[in-house]
Amino acid sequence: MTIEFSMLVWAALLTLLLPVIQGAGASRVHPISQLAGNRENFGESPGWVGRCQRAHRNSLENLVPFGIMVLVAHGMGISTPHTVLGAEIFLAARVAYAVLYILGVVWLRTIAYYTATIGTVMIAWAILHS
């Protein structure tokens, strides 16, 4: 398995972990009948639980382009120090983003978001310039 694929798997696992964390918190702020129901008119969860939910959505949104870039690079036989670094930057920044978002740290969270985006763009750059 390439390092880029390993980073994709870890990013997917992070994305799977976030709703588990959010669910544990949601059980403390919402009645179990609401959580077990269809969640119509459920509304936003307060505090860190809501932030975790939003971090999960953001993780899903960013996993798609990153995954596509990793798959395209692999399909084209591209694995360079540049793509490896891009994948490593993406994962590290996404972990930082999730932690910072859950903790409510705003400016550093934004920096982590754009840093992860740079990691994806690094892989795209290698694809487009091959």
PDB file of C-alpha atoms in Angstrom:
ATOM      1  CA  MET A   1       0.000   0.000   0.000  1.00  0.00           C
ATOM      2  CA  THR A   2       1.356   3.427  -0.901  1.00  0.00           C
ATOM      3  CA  ILE A   3       1.716   6.105   1.739  1.00  0.00           C
ATOM      4  CA  GLU A   4      -0.959   8.129  -0.063  1.00  0.00           C
ATOM      5  CA  PHE A   5      -3.386   5.206   0.259  1.00  0.00           C
ATOM      6  CA  SER A   6      -2.455   4.794   3.924  1.00  0.00           C
ATOM      7  CA  MET A   7      -3.220   8.467   4.551  1.00  0.00           C
ATOM      8  CA  LEU A   8      -6.562   8.032   2.752  1.00  0.00           C
ATOM      9  CA  VAL A   9      -7.463   5.065   4.964  1.00  0.00           C
ATOM     10  CA  TRP A  10      -6.535   6.979   8.126  1.00  0.00           C
ATOM     11  CA  ALA A  11      -8.536  10.005   6.951  1.00  0.00           C
ATOM     12  CA  ALA A  12     -11.533   7.738   6.361  1.00  0.00           C
ATOM     13  CA  LEU A  13     -11.116   6.249   9.838  1.00  0.00           C
ATOM     14  CA  LEU A  14     -11.023   9.749  11.330  1.00  0.00           C
ATOM     15  CA  THR A  15     -14.243  10.513   9.467  1.00  0.00           C
ATOM     16  CA  LEU A  16     -15.806   7.349  10.921  1.00  0.00           C
ATOM     17  CA  LEU A  17     -14.627   8.201  14.438  1.00  0.00           C
ATOM     18  CA  LEU A  18     -16.161  11.677  14.583  1.00  0.00           C
ATOM     19  CA  PRO A  19     -19.836  10.555  14.668  1.00  0.00           C
ATOM     20  CA  VAL A  20     -18.957   8.030  17.385  1.00  0.00           C
ATOM     21  CA  ILE A  21     -17.572  10.843  19.531  1.00  0.00           C
ATOM     22  CA  GLN A  22     -20.521  13.064  18.631  1.00  0.00           C
ATOM     23  CA  GLY A  23     -22.993  10.290  19.437  1.00  0.00           C
ATOM     24  CA  ALA A  24     -21.495   9.773  22.868  1.00  0.00           C
ATOM     25  CA  GLY A  25     -21.910  13.463  23.593  1.00  0.00           C
ATOM     26  CA  ALA A  26     -25.385  13.649  22.053  1.00  0.00           C
ATOM     27  CA  SER A  27     -26.623  11.016  24.478  1.00  0.00           C
ATOM     28  CA  ARG A  28     -25.864  13.461  27.292  1.00  0.00           C
ATOM     29  CA  VAL A  29     -27.718  16.445  25.823  1.00  0.00           C
ATOM     30  CA  HIS A  30     -30.680  14.858  23.995  1.00  0.00           C
ATOM     31  CA  PRO A  31     -33.288  12.408  25.231  1.00  0.00           C
ATOM     32  CA  ILE A  32     -32.721   8.860  24.001  1.00  0.00           C
ATOM     33  CA  SER A  33     -36.178   8.935  22.379  1.00  0.00           C
ATOM     34  CA  GLN A  34     -34.978  11.790  20.134  1.00  0.00           C
ATOM     35  CA  LEU A  35     -31.735  10.017  19.272  1.00  0.00           C
ATOM     36  CA  ALA A  36     -33.518   6.757  18.450  1.00  0.00           C
ATOM     37  CA  GLY A  37     -36.166   8.519  16.367  1.00  0.00           C
ATOM     38  CA  ASN A  38     -36.084   9.883  12.836  1.00  0.00           C
ATOM     39  CA  ARG A  39     -34.518  13.151  14.053  1.00  0.00           C
ATOM     40  CA  GLU A  40     -37.002  15.333  12.221  1.00  0.00           C
ATOM     41  CA  ASN A  41     -36.909  18.863  13.634  1.00  0.00           C
ATOM     42  CA  PHE A  42     -33.944  17.748  15.718  1.00  0.00           C
ATOM     43  CA  GLY A  43     -32.028  21.011  15.510  1.00  0.00           C
ATOM     44  CA  GLU A  44     -28.397  21.692  16.305  1.00  0.00           C
ATOM     45  CA  SER A  45     -26.729  20.108  19.282  1.00  0.00           C
ATOM     46  CA  PRO A  46     -25.166  22.593  21.705  1.00  0.00           C
ATOM     47  CA  GLY A  47     -21.480  23.101  22.479  1.00  0.00           C
ATOM     48  CA  TRP A  48     -18.807  20.617  21.579  1.00  0.00           C
ATOM     49  CA  VAL A  49     -21.369  18.047  20.431  1.00  0.00           C
ATOM     50  CA  GLY A  50     -22.602  20.368  17.684  1.00  0.00           C
ATOM     51  CA  ARG A  51     -19.048  21.309  16.771  1.00  0.00           C
ATOM     52  CA  CYS A  52     -18.157  17.625  16.471  1.00  0.00           C
ATOM     53  CA  GLN A  53     -21.149  17.085  14.197  1.00  0.00           C
ATOM     54  CA  ARG A  54     -20.072  19.993  11.986  1.00  0.00           C
ATOM     55  CA  ALA A  55     -16.469  18.747  11.977  1.00  0.00           C
ATOM     56  CA  HIS A  56     -17.762  15.393  10.720  1.00  0.00           C
ATOM     57  CA  ARG A  57     -19.693  17.032   7.885  1.00  0.00           C
ATOM     58  CA  ASN A  58     -16.627  19.052   6.957  1.00  0.00           C
ATOM     59  CA  SER A  59     -14.502  15.913   7.063  1.00  0.00           C
ATOM     60  CA  LEU A  60     -16.861  14.188   4.627  1.00  0.00           C
ATOM     61  CA  GLU A  61     -16.754  17.181   2.287  1.00  0.00           C
ATOM     62  CA  ASN A  62     -12.954  17.202   2.249  1.00  0.00           C
ATOM     63  CA  LEU A  63     -12.454  13.446   2.102  1.00  0.00           C
ATOM     64  CA  VAL A  64     -14.081  13.259  -1.340  1.00  0.00           C
ATOM     65  CA  PRO A  65     -11.666  15.507  -3.280  1.00  0.00           C
ATOM     66  CA  PHE A  66      -8.681  14.115  -1.384  1.00  0.00           C
ATOM     67  CA  GLY A  67      -9.784  10.550  -2.119  1.00  0.00           C
ATOM     68  CA  ILE A  68     -10.297  11.349  -5.783  1.00  0.00           C
ATOM     69  CA  MET A  69      -6.823  12.856  -6.052  1.00  0.00           C
ATOM     70  CA  VAL A  70      -5.217   9.857  -4.352  1.00  0.00           C
ATOM     71  CA  LEU A  71      -7.106   7.423  -6.594  1.00  0.00           C
ATOM     72  CA  VAL A  72      -6.309   9.334  -9.789  1.00  0.00           C
ATOM     73  CA  ALA A  73      -2.638   9.655  -8.850  1.00  0.00           C
ATOM     74  CA  HIS A  74      -2.492   5.933  -8.121  1.00  0.00           C
ATOM     75  CA  GLY A  75      -4.253   5.099 -11.388  1.00  0.00           C
ATOM     76  CA  MET A  76      -1.714   7.208 -13.276  1.00  0.00           C
ATOM     77  CA  GLY A  77       1.181   5.578 -11.423  1.00  0.00           C
ATOM     78  CA  ILE A  78       2.116   8.827  -9.684  1.00  0.00           C
ATOM     79  CA  SER A  79       3.680   8.558  -6.249  1.00  0.00           C
ATOM     80  CA  THR A  80       6.363  11.120  -5.597  1.00  0.00           C
ATOM     81  CA  PRO A  81       7.800  12.777  -2.505  1.00  0.00           C
ATOM     82  CA  HIS A  82       5.487  15.673  -3.417  1.00  0.00           C
ATOM     83  CA  THR A  83       2.317  13.519  -3.377  1.00  0.00           C
ATOM     84  CA  VAL A  84       3.429  11.701  -0.218  1.00  0.00           C
ATOM     85  CA  LEU A  85       4.005  15.011   1.557  1.00  0.00           C
ATOM     86  CA  GLY A  86       0.653  16.312   0.325  1.00  0.00           C
ATOM     87  CA  ALA A  87      -1.137  13.248   1.723  1.00  0.00           C
ATOM     88  CA  GLU A  88       0.704  13.468   5.049  1.00  0.00           C
ATOM     89  CA  ILE A  89      -0.074  17.175   5.324  1.00  0.00           C
ATOM     90  CA  PHE A  90      -3.734  16.484   4.559  1.00  0.00           C
ATOM     91  CA  LEU A  91      -4.087  13.864   7.286  1.00  0.00           C
ATOM     92  CA  ALA A  92      -2.184  15.780   9.958  1.00  0.00           C
ATOM     93  CA  ALA A  93      -4.129  18.952   9.239  1.00  0.00           C
ATOM     94  CA  ARG A  94      -7.489  17.122   9.236  1.00  0.00           C
ATOM     95  CA  VAL A  95      -6.721  15.591  12.639  1.00  0.00           C
ATOM     96  CA  ALA A  96      -5.738  19.031  13.929  1.00  0.00           C
ATOM     97  CA  TYR A  97      -8.874  20.537  12.368  1.00  0.00           C
ATOM     98  CA  ALA A  98     -11.173  18.013  14.068  1.00  0.00           C
ATOM     99  CA  VAL A  99      -9.562  18.464  17.480  1.00  0.00           C
ATOM    100  CA  LEU A 100      -9.488  22.255  17.207  1.00  0.00           C
ATOM    101  CA  TYR A 101     -13.094  22.409  16.013  1.00  0.00           C
ATOM    102  CA  ILE A 102     -14.367  20.207  18.848  1.00  0.00           C
ATOM    103  CA  LEU A 103     -12.440  22.341  21.340  1.00  0.00           C
ATOM    104  CA  GLY A 104     -13.839  25.530  19.788  1.00  0.00           C
ATOM    105  CA  VAL A 105     -10.498  27.038  18.711  1.00  0.00           C
ATOM    106  CA  VAL A 106     -11.441  29.226  15.753  1.00  0.00           C
ATOM    107  CA  TRP A 107      -8.396  30.785  14.069  1.00  0.00           C
ATOM    108  CA  LEU A 108      -6.115  27.781  14.330  1.00  0.00           C
ATOM    109  CA  ARG A 109      -8.950  25.606  13.058  1.00  0.00           C
ATOM    110  CA  THR A 110      -9.177  27.782   9.948  1.00  0.00           C
ATOM    111  CA  ILE A 111      -5.429  27.480   9.386  1.00  0.00           C
ATOM    112  CA  ALA A 112      -5.704  23.681   9.729  1.00  0.00           C
ATOM    113  CA  TYR A 113      -8.529  23.649   7.167  1.00  0.00           C
ATOM    114  CA  TYR A 114      -6.495  25.545   4.571  1.00  0.00           C
ATOM    115  CA  THR A 115      -3.399  23.494   5.330  1.00  0.00           C
ATOM    116  CA  ALA A 116      -5.323  20.297   4.544  1.00  0.00           C
ATOM    117  CA  THR A 117      -6.558  21.880   1.329  1.00  0.00           C
ATOM    118  CA  ILE A 118      -2.960  22.634   0.371  1.00  0.00           C
ATOM    119  CA  GLY A 119      -2.164  18.938   0.866  1.00  0.00           C
ATOM    120  CA  THR A 120      -4.907  17.964  -1.593  1.00  0.00           C
ATOM    121  CA  VAL A 121      -3.770  20.632  -4.065  1.00  0.00           C
ATOM    122  CA  MET A 122      -0.210  19.285  -3.889  1.00  0.00           C
ATOM    123  CA  ILE A 123      -1.453  15.927  -5.162  1.00  0.00           C
ATOM    124  CA  ALA A 124      -3.615  17.595  -7.830  1.00  0.00           C
ATOM    125  CA  TRP A 125      -0.591  19.620  -8.940  1.00  0.00           C
ATOM    126  CA  ALA A 126       1.444  16.435  -9.406  1.00  0.00           C
ATOM    127  CA  ILE A 127      -1.391  14.912 -11.451  1.00  0.00           C
ATOM    128  CA  LEU A 128      -1.843  17.962 -13.663  1.00  0.00           C
ATOM    129  CA  HIS A 129       1.888  18.312 -14.268  1.00  0.00           C
ATOM    130  CA  SER A 130       2.674  14.727 -15.129  1.00  0.00           C
TER     131      SER A 130
END
